[in-house]
XYZ file of C-alpha atoms in Angstrom:
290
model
C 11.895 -37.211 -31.160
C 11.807 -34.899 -34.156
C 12.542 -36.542 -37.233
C 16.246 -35.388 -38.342
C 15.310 -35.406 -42.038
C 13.181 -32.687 -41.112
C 15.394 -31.140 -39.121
C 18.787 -30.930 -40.527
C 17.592 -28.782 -43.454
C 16.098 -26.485 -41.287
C 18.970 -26.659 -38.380
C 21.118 -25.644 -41.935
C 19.147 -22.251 -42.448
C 19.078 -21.259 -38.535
C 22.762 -21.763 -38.453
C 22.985 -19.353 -41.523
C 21.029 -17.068 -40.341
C 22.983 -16.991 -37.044
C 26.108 -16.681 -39.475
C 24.344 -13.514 -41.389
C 23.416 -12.044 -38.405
C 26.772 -12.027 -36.989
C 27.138 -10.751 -33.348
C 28.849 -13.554 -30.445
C 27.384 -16.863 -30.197
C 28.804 -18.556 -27.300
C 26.010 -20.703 -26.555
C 23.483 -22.647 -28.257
C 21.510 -25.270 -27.191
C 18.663 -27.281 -29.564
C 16.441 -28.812 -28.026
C 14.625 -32.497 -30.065
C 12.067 -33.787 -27.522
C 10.597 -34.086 -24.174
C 8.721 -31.356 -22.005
C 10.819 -28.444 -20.585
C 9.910 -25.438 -18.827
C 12.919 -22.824 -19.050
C 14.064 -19.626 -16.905
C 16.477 -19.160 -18.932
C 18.581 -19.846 -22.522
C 21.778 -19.385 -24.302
C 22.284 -17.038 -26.772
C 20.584 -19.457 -29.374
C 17.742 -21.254 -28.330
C 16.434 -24.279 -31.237
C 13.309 -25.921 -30.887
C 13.393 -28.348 -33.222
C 11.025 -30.837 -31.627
C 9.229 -31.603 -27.925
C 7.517 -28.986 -25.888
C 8.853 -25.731 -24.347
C 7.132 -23.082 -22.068
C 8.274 -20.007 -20.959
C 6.145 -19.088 -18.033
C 4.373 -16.366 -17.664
C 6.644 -13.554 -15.116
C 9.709 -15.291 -16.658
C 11.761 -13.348 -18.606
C 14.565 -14.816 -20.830
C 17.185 -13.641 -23.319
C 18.583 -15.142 -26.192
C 17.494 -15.694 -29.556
C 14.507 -18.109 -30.446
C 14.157 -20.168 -33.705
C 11.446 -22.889 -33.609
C 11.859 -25.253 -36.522
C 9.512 -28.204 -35.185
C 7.931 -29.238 -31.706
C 5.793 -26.716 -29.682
C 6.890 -23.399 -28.007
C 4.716 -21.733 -25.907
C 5.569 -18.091 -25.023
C 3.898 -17.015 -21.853
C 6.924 -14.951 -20.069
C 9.356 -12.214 -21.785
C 11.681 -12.919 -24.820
C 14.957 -10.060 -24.620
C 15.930 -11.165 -28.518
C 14.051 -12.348 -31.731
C 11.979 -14.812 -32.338
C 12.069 -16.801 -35.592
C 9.654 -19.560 -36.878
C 10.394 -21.834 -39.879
C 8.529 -24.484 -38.813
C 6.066 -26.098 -35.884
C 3.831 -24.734 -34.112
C 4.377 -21.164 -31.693
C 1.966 -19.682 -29.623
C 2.087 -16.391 -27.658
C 0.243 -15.616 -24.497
C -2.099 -12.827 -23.532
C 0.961 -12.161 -21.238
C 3.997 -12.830 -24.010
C 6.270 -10.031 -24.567
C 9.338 -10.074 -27.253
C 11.436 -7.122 -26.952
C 13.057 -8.334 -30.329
C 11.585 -9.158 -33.797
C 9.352 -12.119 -34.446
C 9.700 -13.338 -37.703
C 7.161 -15.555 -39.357
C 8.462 -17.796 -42.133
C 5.869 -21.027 -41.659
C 4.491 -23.639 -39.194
C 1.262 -22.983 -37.099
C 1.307 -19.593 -35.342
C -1.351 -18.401 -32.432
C -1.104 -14.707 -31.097
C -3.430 -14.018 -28.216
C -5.179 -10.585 -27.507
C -2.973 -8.691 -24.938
C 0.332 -10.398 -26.340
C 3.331 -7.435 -26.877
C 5.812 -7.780 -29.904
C 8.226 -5.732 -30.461
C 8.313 -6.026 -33.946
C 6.031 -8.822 -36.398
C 7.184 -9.853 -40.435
C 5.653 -12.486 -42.335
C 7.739 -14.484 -45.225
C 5.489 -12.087 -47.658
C 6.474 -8.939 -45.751
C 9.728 -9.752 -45.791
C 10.059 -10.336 -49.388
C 7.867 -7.490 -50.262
C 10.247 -5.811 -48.607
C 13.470 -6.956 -50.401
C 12.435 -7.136 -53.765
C 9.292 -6.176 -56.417
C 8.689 -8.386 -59.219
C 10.396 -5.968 -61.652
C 13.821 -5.453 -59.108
C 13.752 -9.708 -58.980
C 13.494 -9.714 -62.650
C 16.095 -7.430 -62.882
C 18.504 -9.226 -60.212
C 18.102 -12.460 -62.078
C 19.172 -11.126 -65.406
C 22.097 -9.307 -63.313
C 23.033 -12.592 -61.617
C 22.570 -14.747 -64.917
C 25.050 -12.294 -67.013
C 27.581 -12.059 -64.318
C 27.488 -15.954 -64.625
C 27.691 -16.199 -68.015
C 30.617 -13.314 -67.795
C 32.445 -15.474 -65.151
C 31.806 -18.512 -67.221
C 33.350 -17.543 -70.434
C 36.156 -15.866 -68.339
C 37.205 -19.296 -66.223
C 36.472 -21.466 -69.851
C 39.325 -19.456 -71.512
C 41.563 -20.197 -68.943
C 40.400 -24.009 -67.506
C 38.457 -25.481 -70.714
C 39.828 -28.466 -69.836
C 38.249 -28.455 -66.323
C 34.762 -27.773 -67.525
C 35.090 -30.294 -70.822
C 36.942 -32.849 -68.341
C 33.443 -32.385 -65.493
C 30.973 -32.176 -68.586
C 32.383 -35.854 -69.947
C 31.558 -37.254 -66.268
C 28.183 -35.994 -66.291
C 27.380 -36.905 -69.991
C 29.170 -40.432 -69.679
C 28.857 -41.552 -66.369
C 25.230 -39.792 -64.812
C 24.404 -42.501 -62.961
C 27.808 -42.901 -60.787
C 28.336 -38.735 -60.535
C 24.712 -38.787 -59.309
C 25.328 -41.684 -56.653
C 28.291 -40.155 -55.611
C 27.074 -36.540 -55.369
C 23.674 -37.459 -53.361
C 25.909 -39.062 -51.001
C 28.352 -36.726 -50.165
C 25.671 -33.748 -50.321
C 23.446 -36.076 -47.295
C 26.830 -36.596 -45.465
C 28.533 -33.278 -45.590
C 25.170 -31.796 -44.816
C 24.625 -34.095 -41.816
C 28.459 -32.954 -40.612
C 27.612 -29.489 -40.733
C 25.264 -29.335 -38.622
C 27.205 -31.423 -36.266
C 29.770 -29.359 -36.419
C 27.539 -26.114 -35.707
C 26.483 -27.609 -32.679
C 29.970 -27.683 -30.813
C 29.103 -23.861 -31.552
C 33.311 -23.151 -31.521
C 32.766 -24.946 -35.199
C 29.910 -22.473 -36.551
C 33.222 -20.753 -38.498
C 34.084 -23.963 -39.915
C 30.116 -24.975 -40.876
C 29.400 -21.661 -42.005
C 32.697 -22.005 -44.399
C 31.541 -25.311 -45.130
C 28.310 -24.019 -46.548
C 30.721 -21.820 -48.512
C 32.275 -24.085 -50.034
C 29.342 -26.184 -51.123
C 27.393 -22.782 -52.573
C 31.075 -22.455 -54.538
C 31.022 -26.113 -56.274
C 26.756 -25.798 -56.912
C 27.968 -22.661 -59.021
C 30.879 -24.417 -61.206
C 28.231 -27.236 -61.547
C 26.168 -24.712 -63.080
C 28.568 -23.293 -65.255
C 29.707 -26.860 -66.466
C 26.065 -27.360 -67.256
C 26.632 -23.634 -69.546
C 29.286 -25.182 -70.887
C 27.600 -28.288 -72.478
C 24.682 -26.376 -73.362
C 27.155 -24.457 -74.996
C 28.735 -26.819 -76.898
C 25.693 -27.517 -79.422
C 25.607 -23.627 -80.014
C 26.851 -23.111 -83.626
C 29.235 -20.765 -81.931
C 33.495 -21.363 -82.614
C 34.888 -19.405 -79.679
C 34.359 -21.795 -76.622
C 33.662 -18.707 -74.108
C 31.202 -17.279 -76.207
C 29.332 -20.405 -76.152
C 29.462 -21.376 -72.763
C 28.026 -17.703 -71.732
C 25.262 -18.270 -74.700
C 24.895 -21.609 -72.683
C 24.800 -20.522 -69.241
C 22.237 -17.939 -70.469
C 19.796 -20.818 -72.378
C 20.236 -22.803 -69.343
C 19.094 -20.275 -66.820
C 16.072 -20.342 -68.999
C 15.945 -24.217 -68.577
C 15.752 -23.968 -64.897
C 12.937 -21.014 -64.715
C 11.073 -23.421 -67.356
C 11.642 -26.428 -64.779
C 10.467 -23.611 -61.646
C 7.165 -23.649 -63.414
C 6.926 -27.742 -62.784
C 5.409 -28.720 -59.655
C 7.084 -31.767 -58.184
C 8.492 -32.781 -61.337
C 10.493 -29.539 -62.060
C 12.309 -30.036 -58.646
C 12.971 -33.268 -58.872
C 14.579 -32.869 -62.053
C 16.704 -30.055 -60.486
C 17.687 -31.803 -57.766
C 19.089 -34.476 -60.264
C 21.069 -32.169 -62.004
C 22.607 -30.315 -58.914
C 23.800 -34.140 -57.578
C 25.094 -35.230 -61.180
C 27.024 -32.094 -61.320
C 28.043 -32.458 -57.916
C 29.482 -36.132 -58.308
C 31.081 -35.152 -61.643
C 33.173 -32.384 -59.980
C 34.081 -34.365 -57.404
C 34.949 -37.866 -59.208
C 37.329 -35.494 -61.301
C 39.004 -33.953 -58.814
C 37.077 -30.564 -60.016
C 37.916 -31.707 -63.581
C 41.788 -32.009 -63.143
C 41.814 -35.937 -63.500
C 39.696 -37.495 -65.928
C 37.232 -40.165 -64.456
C 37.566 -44.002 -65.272
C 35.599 -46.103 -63.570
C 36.597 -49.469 -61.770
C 35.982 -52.501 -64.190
C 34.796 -55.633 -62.416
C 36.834 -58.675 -63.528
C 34.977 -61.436 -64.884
């Protein structure tokens, strides 16, 4: 059985890839453990865990992600192959007719094996961006934060200022709270994605949670703001957007540490906005009577 810690994460970025993609999903089937040797799949076809073999004069179409477990291609694949994880082998005799896309996990190609098309994860972002056009769309997407920041603080200061006092005041509590409900909501997600009439609604719910990470980022602009001998509150909270940005590079650089401490601040912020009603009630927690 795979280990769902493992897997939901993963399960997370094949459903939104399936969601970028687009196209008609009407089937999808994920397979966790056990030994199975198919003739055929649905349109999306998971191995997160066990063993599956495609034979060899077997051909099948659908899409393949393999996120754990063991796939062994021997027959034909009519659709892409994707590998974020595990370990994926292809035959002398394996043909995709797709693209095979490499991300990580253990990968064997045999001589005589016919794909269609092959990207690694460094081809792929070779491809999308050079270190001067990722420099560039960093300082693009930190200045249309900062822009958006000071824009929503002149209108909702006392959102931001009502979010920044849980986070200051009560980190412990907003960080509880905000681990929790990222685990669960993550957990229903995927559920959700797996009735496959839900991917909409999973796919929106991913949405959503993208939407409150980014106001937890601007509330963090706004108190690093705040101690910027600036007056004008939206000039400040763009100055501190922009300084914090710089923050979380500086924290990039960290191994271990860095991401821990990131992942602290993305579940304090998340608990604050959400123990505030997205900063339109003012949090006061329960006192115990003694």
């Amino acid at each position: 059985m795979a280990n769902p810690i493992e897997l939901i994460p993963l399960l997370v970025v094949v459903l939104l890839l399936v969601g970028v993609q687009g196209g008609t999903v009407e089937s999808m089937e994920i397979i966790t453990d056990g030994t199975h040797s198919v003739g055929e799949i649905p349109d999306v076809y998971v191995v997160g865990g066990g063993t599956v073999t495609i034979p060899a004069n077997t051909t099948v179409s659908g899409d393949v992600y393999v996120i754990g477990g063991t796939a062994d291609v021997q027959g034909t694949i009519d659709g892409d192959v994707t590998q974020l994880s595990g370990n994926l082998t292809f035959a002398s005799s394996a043909v995709v007719a797709g693209d095979v896309q490499y991300i990580a996990g253990a990968l064997d190609i045999a001589d005589g094996a016919t794909l269609e098309s092959f990207t690694t994860a460094e081809t792929l972002a070779a491809q999308s961006s050079s270190p001067a056009s990722s420099l560039a769309f960093k300082v693009a997407q930190t200045l249309g934060l900062a822009l958006a920041a000071a824009l929503l603080v002149r209108r909702f200061e006392f959102a931001f200022a009502t979010v920044g006092r849980a986070v200051t005041a009560h980190p412990v509590v907003s960080g509880v709270v905000g681990l929790l409900v990222a685990t669960t909501t993550l957990a229903l997600v995927v559920f959700m994605a797996m009735t496959i009439i839900l991917i909409p609604v999973s796919v929106l719910g991913v949405g959503v949670g993208g939407l409150t990470v980014a106001y937890g980022y601007l509330v963090y602009g706004y108190l690093v703001g705040r101690r910027v001998p600036v007056d004008r509150p939206d000039v400040s909270t763009a100055v501190g957007v922009v300084l914090f940005a710089v923050v979380l590079e500086l924290l990039g650089t960290l191994p271990l540490v860095g991401s821990a401490v990131q992942l602290g601040l993305l579940v304090v912020s998340l608990g604050a906005i959400l123990v505030t009603y997205f900063g339109l009630r003012e949090f006061e927690p329960v006192s115990l009577l003694t």
